CSV table of N, CA and C and ligand atoms in Angstrom, one decimal:
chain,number,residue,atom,x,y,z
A,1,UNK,N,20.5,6.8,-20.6
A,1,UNK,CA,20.0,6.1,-19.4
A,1,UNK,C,19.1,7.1,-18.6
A,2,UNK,N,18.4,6.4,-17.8
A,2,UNK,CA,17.7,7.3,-17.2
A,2,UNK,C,18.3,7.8,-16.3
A,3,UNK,N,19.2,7.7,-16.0
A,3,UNK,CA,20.3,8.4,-14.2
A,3,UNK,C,21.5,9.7,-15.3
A,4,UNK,N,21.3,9.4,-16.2
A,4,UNK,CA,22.4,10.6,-16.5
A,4,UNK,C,21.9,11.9,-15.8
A,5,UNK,N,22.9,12.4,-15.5
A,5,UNK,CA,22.9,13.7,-14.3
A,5,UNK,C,24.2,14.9,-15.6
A,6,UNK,N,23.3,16.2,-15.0
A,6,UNK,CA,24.2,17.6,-15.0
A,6,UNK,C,24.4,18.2,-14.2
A,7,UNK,N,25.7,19.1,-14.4
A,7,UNK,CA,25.4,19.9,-13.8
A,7,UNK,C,25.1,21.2,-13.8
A,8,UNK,N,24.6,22.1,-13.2
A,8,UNK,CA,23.6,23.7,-13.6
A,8,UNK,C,23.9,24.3,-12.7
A,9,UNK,N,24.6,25.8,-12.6
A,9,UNK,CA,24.2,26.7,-12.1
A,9,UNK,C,23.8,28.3,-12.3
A,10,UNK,N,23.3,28.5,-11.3
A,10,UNK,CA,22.7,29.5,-11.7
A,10,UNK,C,24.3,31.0,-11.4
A,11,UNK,N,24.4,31.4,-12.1
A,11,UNK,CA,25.7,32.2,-12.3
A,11,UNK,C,25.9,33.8,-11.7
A,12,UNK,N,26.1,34.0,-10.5
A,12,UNK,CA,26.4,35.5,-9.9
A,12,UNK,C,25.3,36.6,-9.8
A,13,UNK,N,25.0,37.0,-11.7
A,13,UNK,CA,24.1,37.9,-11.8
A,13,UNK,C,22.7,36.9,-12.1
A,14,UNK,N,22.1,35.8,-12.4
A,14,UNK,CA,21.3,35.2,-11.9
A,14,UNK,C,20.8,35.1,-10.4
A,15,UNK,N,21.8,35.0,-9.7
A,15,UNK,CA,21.2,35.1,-8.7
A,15,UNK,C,21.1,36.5,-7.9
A,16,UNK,N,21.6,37.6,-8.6
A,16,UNK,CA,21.1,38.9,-8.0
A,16,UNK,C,20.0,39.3,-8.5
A,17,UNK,N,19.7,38.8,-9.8
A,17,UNK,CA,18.5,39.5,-10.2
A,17,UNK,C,17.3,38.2,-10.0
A,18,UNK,N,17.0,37.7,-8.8
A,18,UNK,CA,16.3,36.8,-8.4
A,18,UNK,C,15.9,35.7,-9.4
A,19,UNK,N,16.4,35.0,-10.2
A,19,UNK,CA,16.5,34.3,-11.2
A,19,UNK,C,16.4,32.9,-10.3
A,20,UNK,N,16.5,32.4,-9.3
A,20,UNK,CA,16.8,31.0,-9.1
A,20,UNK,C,15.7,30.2,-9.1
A,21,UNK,N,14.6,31.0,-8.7
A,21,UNK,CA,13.3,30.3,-8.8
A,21,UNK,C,13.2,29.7,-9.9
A,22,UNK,N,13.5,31.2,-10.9
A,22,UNK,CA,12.6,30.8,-12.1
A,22,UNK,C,13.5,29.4,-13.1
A,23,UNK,N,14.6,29.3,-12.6
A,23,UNK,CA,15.9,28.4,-13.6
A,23,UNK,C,15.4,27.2,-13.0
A,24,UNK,N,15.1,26.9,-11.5
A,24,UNK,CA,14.6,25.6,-11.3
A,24,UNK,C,13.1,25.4,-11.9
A,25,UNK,N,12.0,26.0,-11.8
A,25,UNK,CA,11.0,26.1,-11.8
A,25,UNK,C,11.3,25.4,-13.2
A,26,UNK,N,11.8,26.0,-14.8
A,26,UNK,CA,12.2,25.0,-16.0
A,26,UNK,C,12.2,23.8,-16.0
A,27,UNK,N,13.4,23.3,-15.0
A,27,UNK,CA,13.8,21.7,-14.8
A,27,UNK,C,12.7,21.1,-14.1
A,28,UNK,N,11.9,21.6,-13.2
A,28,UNK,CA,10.6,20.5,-12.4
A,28,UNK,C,9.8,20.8,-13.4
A,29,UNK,N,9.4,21.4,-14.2
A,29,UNK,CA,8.2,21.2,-14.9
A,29,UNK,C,8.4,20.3,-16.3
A,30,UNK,N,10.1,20.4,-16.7
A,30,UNK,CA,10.1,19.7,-17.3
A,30,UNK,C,10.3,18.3,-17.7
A,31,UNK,N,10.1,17.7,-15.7
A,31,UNK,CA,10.3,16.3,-15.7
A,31,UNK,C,11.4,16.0,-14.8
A,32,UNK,N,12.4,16.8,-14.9
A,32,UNK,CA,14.1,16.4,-14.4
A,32,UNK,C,13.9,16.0,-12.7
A,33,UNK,N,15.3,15.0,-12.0
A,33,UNK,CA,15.0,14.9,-10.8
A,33,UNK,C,15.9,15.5,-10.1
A,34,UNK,N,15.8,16.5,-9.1
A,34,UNK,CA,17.4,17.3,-8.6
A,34,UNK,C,17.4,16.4,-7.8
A,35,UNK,N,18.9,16.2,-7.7
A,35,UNK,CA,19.9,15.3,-6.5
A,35,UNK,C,20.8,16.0,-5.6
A,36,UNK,N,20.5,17.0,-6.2
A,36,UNK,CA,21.8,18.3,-5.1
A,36,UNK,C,21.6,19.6,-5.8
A,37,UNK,N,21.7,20.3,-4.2
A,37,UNK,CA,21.7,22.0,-4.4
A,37,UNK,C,22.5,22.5,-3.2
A,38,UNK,N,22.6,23.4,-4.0
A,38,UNK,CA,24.0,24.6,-3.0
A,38,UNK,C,24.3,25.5,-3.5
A,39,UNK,N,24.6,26.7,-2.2
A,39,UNK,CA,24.9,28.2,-2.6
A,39,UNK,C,26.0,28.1,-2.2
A,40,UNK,N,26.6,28.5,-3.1
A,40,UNK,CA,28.7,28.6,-2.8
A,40,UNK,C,29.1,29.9,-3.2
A,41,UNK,N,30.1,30.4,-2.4
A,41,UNK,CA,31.0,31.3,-3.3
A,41,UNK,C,32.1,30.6,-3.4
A,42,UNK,N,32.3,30.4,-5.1
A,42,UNK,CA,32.9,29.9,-5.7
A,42,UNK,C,34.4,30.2,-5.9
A,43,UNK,N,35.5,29.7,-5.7
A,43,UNK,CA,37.2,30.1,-5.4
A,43,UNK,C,37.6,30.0,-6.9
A,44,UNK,N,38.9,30.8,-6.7
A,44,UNK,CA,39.5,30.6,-8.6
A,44,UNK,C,40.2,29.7,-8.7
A,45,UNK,N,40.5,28.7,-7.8
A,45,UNK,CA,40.8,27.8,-7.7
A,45,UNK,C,39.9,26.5,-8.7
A,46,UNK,N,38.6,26.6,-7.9
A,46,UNK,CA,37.6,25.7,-8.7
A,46,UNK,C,37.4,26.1,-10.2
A,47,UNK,N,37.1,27.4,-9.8
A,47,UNK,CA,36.7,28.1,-11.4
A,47,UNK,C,38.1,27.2,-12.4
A,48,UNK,N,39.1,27.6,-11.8
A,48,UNK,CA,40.2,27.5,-12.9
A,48,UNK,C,40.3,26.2,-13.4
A,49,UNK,N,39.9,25.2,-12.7
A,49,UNK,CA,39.9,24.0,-13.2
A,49,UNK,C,38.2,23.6,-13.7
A,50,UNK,N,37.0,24.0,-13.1
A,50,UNK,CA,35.8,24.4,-14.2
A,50,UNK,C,35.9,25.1,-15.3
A,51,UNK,N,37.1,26.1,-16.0
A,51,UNK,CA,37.1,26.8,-17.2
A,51,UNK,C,38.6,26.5,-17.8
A,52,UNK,N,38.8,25.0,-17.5
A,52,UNK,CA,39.9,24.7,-18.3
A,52,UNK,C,40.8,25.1,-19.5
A,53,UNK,N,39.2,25.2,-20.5
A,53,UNK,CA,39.4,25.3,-21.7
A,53,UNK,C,39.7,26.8,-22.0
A,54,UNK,N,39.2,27.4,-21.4
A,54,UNK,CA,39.1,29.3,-21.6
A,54,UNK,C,40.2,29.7,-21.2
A,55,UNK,N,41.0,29.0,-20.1
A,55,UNK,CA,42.7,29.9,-19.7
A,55,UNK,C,43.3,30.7,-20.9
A,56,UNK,N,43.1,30.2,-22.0
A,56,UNK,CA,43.9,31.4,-22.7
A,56,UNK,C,43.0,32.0,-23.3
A,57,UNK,N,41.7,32.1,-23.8
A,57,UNK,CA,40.6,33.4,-24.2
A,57,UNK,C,41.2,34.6,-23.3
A,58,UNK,N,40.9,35.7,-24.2
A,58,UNK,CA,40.9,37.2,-23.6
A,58,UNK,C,40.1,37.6,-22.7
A,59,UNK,N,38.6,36.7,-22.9
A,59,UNK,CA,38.0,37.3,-21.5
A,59,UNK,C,37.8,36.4,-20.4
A,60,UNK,N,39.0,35.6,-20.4
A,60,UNK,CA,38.8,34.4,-19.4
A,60,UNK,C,39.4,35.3,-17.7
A,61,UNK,N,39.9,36.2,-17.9
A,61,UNK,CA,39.6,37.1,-16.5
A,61,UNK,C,38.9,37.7,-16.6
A,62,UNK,N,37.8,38.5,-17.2
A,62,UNK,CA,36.8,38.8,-16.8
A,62,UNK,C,35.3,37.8,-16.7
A,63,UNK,N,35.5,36.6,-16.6
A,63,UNK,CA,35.0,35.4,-16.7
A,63,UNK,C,35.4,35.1,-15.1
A,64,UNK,N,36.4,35.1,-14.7
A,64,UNK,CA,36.7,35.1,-13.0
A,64,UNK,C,36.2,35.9,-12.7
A,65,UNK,N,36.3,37.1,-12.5
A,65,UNK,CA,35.8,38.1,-11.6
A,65,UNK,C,34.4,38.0,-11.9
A,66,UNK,N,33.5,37.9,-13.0
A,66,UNK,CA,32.5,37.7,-12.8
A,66,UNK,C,31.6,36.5,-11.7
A,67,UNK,N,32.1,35.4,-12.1
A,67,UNK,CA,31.6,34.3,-11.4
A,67,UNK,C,32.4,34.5,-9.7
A,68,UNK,N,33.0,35.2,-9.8
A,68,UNK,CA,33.5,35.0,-8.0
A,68,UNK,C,33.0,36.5,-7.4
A,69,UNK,N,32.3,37.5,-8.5
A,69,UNK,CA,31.5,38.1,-7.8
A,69,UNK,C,30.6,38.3,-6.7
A,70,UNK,N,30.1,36.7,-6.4
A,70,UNK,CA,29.0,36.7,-5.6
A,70,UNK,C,28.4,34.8,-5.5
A,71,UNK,N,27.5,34.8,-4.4
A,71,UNK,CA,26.9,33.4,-4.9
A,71,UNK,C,26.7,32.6,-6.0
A,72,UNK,N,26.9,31.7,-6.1
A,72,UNK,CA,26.2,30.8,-7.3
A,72,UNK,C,25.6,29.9,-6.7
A,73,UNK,N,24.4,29.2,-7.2
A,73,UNK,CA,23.3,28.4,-7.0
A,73,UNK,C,24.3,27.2,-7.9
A,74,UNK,N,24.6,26.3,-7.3
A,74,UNK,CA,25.2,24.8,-8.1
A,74,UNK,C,24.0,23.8,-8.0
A,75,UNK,N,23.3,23.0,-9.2
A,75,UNK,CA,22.5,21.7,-8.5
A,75,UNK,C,23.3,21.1,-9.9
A,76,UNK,N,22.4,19.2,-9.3
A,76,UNK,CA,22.7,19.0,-10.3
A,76,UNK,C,21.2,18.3,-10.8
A,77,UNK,N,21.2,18.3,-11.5
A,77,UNK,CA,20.1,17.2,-12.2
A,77,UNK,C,19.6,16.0,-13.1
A,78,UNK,N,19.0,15.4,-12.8
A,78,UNK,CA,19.0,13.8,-13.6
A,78,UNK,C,17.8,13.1,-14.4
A,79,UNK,N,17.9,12.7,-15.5
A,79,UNK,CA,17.1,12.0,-16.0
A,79,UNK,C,17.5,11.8,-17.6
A,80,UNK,N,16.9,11.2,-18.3
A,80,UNK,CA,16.6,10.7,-19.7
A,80,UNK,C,17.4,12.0,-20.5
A,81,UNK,N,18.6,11.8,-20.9
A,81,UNK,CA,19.2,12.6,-22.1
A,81,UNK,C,19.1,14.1,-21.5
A,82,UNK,N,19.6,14.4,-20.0
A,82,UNK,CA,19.5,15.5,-19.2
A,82,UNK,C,20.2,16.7,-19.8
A,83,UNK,N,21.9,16.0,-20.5
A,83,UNK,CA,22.6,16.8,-20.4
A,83,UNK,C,22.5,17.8,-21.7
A,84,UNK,N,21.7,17.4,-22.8
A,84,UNK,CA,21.3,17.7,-24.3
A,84,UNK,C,20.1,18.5,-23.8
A,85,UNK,N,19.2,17.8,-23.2
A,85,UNK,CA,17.4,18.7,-22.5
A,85,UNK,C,18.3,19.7,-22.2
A,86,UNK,N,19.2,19.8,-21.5
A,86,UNK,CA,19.7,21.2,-20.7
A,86,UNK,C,20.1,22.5,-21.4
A,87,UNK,N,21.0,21.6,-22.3
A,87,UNK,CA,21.9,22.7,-23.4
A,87,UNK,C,20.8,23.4,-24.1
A,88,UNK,N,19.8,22.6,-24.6
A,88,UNK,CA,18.5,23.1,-25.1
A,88,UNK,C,17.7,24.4,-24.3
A,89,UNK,N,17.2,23.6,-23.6
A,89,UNK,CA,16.3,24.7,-22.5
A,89,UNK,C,17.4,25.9,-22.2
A,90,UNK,N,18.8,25.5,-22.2
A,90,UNK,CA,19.3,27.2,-21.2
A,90,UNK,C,19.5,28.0,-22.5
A,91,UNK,N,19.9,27.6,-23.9
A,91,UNK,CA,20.1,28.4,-25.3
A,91,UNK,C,21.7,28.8,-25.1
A,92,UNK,N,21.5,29.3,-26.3
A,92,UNK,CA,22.9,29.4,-27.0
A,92,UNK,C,24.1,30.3,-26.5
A,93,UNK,N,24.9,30.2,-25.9
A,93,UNK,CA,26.3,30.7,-25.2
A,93,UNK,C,25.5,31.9,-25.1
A,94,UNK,N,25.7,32.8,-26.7
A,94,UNK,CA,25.4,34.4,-26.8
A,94,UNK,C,24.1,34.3,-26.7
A,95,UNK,N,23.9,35.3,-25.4
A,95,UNK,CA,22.6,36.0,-25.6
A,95,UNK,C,21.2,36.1,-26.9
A,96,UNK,N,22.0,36.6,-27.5
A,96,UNK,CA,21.6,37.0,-28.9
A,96,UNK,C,21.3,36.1,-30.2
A,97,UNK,N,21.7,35.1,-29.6
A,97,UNK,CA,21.5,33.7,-30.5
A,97,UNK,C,20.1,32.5,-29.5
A,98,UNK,N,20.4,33.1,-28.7
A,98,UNK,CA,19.8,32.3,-27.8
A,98,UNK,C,18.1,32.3,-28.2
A,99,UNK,N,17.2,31.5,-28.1
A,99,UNK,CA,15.9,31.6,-29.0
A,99,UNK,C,15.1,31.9,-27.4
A,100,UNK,N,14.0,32.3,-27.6
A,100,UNK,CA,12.8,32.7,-27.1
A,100,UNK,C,12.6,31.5,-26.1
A,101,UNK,N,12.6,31.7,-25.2
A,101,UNK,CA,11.5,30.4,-24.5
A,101,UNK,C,12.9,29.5,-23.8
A,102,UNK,N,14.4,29.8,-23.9
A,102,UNK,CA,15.2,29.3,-23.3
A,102,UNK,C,16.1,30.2,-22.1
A,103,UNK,N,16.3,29.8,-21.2
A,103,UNK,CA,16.8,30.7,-20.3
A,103,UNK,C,17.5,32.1,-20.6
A,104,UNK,N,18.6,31.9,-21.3
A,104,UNK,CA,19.2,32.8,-21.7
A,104,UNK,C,18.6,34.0,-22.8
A,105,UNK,N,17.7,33.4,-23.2
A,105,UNK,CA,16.9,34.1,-24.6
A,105,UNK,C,15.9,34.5,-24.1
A,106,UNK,N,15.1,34.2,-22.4
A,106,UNK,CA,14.1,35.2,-21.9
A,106,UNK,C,14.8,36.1,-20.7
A,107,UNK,N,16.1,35.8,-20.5
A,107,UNK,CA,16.6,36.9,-19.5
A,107,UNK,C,17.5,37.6,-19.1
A,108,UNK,N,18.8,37.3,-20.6
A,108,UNK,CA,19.9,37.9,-20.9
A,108,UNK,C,20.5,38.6,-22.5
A,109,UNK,N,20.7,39.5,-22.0
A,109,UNK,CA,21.6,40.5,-23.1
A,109,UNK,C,23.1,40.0,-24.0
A,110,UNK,N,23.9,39.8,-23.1
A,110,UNK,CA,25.2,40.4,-23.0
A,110,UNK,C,26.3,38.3,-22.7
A,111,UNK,N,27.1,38.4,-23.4
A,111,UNK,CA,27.6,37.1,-23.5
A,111,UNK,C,28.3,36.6,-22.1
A,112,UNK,N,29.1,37.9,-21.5
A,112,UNK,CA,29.5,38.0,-20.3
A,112,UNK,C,28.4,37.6,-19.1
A,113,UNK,N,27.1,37.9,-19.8
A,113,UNK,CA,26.5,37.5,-18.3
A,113,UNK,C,24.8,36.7,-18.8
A,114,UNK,N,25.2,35.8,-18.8
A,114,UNK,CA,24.1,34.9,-19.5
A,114,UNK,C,23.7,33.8,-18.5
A,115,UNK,N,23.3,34.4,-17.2
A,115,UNK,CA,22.8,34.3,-16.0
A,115,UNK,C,23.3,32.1,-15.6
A,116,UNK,N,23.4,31.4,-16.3
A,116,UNK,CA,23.3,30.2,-16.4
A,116,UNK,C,23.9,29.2,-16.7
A,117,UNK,N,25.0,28.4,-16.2
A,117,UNK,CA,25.8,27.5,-16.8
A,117,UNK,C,25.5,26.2,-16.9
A,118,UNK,N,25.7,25.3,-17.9
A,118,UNK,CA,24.9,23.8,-18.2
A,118,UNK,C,26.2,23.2,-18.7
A,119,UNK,N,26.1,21.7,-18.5
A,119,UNK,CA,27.7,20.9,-18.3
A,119,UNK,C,27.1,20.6,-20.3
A,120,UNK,N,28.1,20.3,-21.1
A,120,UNK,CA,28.2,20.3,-22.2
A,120,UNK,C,28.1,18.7,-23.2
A,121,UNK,N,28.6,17.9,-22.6
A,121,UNK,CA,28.6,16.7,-22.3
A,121,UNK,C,29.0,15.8,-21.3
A,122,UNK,N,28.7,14.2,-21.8
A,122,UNK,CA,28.4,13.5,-20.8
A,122,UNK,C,30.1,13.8,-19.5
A,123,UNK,N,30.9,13.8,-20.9
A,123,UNK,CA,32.6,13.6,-20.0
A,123,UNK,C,32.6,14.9,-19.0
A,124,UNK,N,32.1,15.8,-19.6
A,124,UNK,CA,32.2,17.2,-18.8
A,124,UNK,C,31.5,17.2,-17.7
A,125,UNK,N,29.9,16.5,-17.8
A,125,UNK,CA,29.1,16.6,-16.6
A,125,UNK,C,29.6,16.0,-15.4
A,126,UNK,N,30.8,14.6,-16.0
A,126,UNK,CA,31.4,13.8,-14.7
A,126,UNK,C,32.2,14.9,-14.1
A,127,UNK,N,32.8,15.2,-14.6
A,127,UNK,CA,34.1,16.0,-14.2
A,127,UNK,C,33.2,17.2,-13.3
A,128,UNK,N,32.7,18.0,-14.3
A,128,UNK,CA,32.0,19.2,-13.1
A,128,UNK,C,31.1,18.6,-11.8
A,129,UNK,N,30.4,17.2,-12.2
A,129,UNK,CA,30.1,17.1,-10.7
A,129,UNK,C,30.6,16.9,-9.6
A,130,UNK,N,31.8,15.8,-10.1
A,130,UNK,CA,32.7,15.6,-9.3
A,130,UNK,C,33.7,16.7,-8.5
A,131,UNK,N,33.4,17.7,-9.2
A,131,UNK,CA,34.6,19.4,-9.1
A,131,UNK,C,33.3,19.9,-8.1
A,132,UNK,N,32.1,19.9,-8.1
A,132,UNK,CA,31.3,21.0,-7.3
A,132,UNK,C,30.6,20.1,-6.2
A,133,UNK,N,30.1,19.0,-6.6
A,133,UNK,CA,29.6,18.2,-5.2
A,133,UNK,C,30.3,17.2,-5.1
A,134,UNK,N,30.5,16.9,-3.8
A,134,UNK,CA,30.9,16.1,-2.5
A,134,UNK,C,29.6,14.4,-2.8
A,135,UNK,N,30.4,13.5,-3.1
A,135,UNK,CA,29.4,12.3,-3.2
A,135,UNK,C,28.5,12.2,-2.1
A,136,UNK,N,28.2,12.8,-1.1
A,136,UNK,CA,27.3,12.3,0.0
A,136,UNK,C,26.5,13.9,-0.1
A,137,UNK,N,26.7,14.5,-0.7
A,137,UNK,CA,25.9,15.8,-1.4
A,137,UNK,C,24.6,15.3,-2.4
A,138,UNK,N,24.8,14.4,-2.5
A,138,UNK,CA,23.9,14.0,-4.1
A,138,UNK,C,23.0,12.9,-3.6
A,139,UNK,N,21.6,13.0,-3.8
A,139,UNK,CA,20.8,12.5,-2.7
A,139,UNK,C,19.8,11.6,-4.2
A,140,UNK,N,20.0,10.2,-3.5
A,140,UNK,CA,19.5,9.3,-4.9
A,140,UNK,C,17.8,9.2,-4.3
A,141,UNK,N,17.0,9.7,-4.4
A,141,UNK,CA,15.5,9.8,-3.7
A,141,UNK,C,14.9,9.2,-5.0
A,142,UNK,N,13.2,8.6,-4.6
A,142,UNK,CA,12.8,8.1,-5.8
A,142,UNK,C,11.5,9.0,-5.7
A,143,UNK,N,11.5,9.2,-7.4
A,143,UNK,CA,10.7,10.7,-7.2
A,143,UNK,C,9.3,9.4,-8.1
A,144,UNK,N,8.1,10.4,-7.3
A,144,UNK,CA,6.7,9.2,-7.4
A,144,UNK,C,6.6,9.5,-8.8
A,145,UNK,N,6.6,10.5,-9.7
A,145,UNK,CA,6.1,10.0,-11.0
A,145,UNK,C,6.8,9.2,-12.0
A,146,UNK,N,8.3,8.5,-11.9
A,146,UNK,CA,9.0,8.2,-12.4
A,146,UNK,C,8.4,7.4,-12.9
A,147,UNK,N,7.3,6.2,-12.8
A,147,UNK,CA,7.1,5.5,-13.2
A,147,UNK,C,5.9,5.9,-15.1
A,148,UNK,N,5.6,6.9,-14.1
A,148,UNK,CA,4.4,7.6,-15.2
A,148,UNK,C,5.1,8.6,-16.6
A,149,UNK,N,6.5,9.0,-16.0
A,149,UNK,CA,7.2,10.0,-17.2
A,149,UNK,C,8.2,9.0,-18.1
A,150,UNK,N,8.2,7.4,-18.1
A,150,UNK,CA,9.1,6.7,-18.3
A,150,UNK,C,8.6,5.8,-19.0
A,151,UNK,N,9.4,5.3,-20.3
A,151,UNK,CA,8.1,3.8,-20.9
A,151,UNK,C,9.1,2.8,-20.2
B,1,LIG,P1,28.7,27.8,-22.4
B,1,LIG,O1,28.5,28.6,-21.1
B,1,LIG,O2,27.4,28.0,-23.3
B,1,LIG,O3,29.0,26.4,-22.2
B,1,LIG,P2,31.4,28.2,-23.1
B,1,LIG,O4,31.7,27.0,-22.4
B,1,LIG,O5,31.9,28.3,-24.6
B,1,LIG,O6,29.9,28.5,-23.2
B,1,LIG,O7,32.0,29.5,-22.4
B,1,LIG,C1,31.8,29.6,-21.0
B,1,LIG,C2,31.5,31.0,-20.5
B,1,LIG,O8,32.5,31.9,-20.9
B,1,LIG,C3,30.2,31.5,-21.2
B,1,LIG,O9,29.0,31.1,-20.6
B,1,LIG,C4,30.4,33.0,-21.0
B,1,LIG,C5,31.9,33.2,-21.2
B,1,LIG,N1,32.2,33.5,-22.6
B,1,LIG,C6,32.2,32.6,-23.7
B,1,LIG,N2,32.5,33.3,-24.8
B,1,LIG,C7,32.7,34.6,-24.4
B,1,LIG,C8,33.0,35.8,-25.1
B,1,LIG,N3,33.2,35.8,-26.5
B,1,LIG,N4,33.0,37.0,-24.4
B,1,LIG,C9,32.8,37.0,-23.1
B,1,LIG,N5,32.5,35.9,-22.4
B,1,LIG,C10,32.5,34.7,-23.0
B,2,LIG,MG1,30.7,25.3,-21.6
């Protein structure tokens, strides 16, 4: 549909190494509509229920202390097969896998810090949005080219 929404953020060491520009700058040029932004420092509280799955991985504490390091940039974003465009454009978990011309593959090394997180599917995107923004957080605006990027 065209309203499917993710959610994205930009992750601790993204935003120290001035990355936020450039991670939105991706999604407006590639059409998407943001509905919400926010700079949080993130509790282990939220985290622990955003990394459900990882509680028992070995580096699922150093996966906390990273992300509660510092600000994260949370938005979320919407349009036509958003949450697949996403997974695409940010590249592959590891660094190192990650291709040329995807977030991760123009400005990270290291699996631990792969500047950028993207909701995985549609069930997970409900869930994380619902876990990071507040429904009156999420701003339904109608953006003018919609008519022109849409058959
Ligand atoms: P993704 O962020 O691509 O959805 P994921 O959900 O499997 O990947 O894991 C969440 C985060 O956990 C990932 O972005 C970085 C961290 N992580 C995953 N695998 C790791 C590993 N082998 N070593 C260290 N950190 C890892
Ligand atoms: Mg994931």
């Amino acid at each position: 549909s065209f309203s499917e929404r993710t959610l994205v953020a930009v992750k601790p060491d993204g935003v120290q190494r001035r990355l936020i520009g450039q991670v939105i700058e991706r999604f407006e040029r590639r059409g998407f509509r943001l509905v919400g932004l926010k700079m949080v420092q993130v509790s282990e509280e939220l985290l622990a229920q955003h990394y459900v799955n990882l509680h028992k991985k070995p580096f699922y504490p150093s996966v906390l202390r990273y992300m509660t390091s510092g600000p994260v940039v949370a938005m979320v974003w919407e349009g036509h097969n958003v949450i697949k465009s996403t997974r695409t454009l940010v590249g592959h978990t590891n660094p190192a896998e990650a291709a040329p011309g995807t977030l991760r593959g123009d400005f990270s090394v290291h699996v631990g810090r792969n500047i950028v997180h993207a909701s995985d599917s549609p069930e997970v995107a409900q869930k994380e949005i619902s876990l990071w923004f507040q429904r009156s957080e999420l701003i339904d605006w109608v953006c003018c080219d919609h008519a022109i990027m849409y058959d």
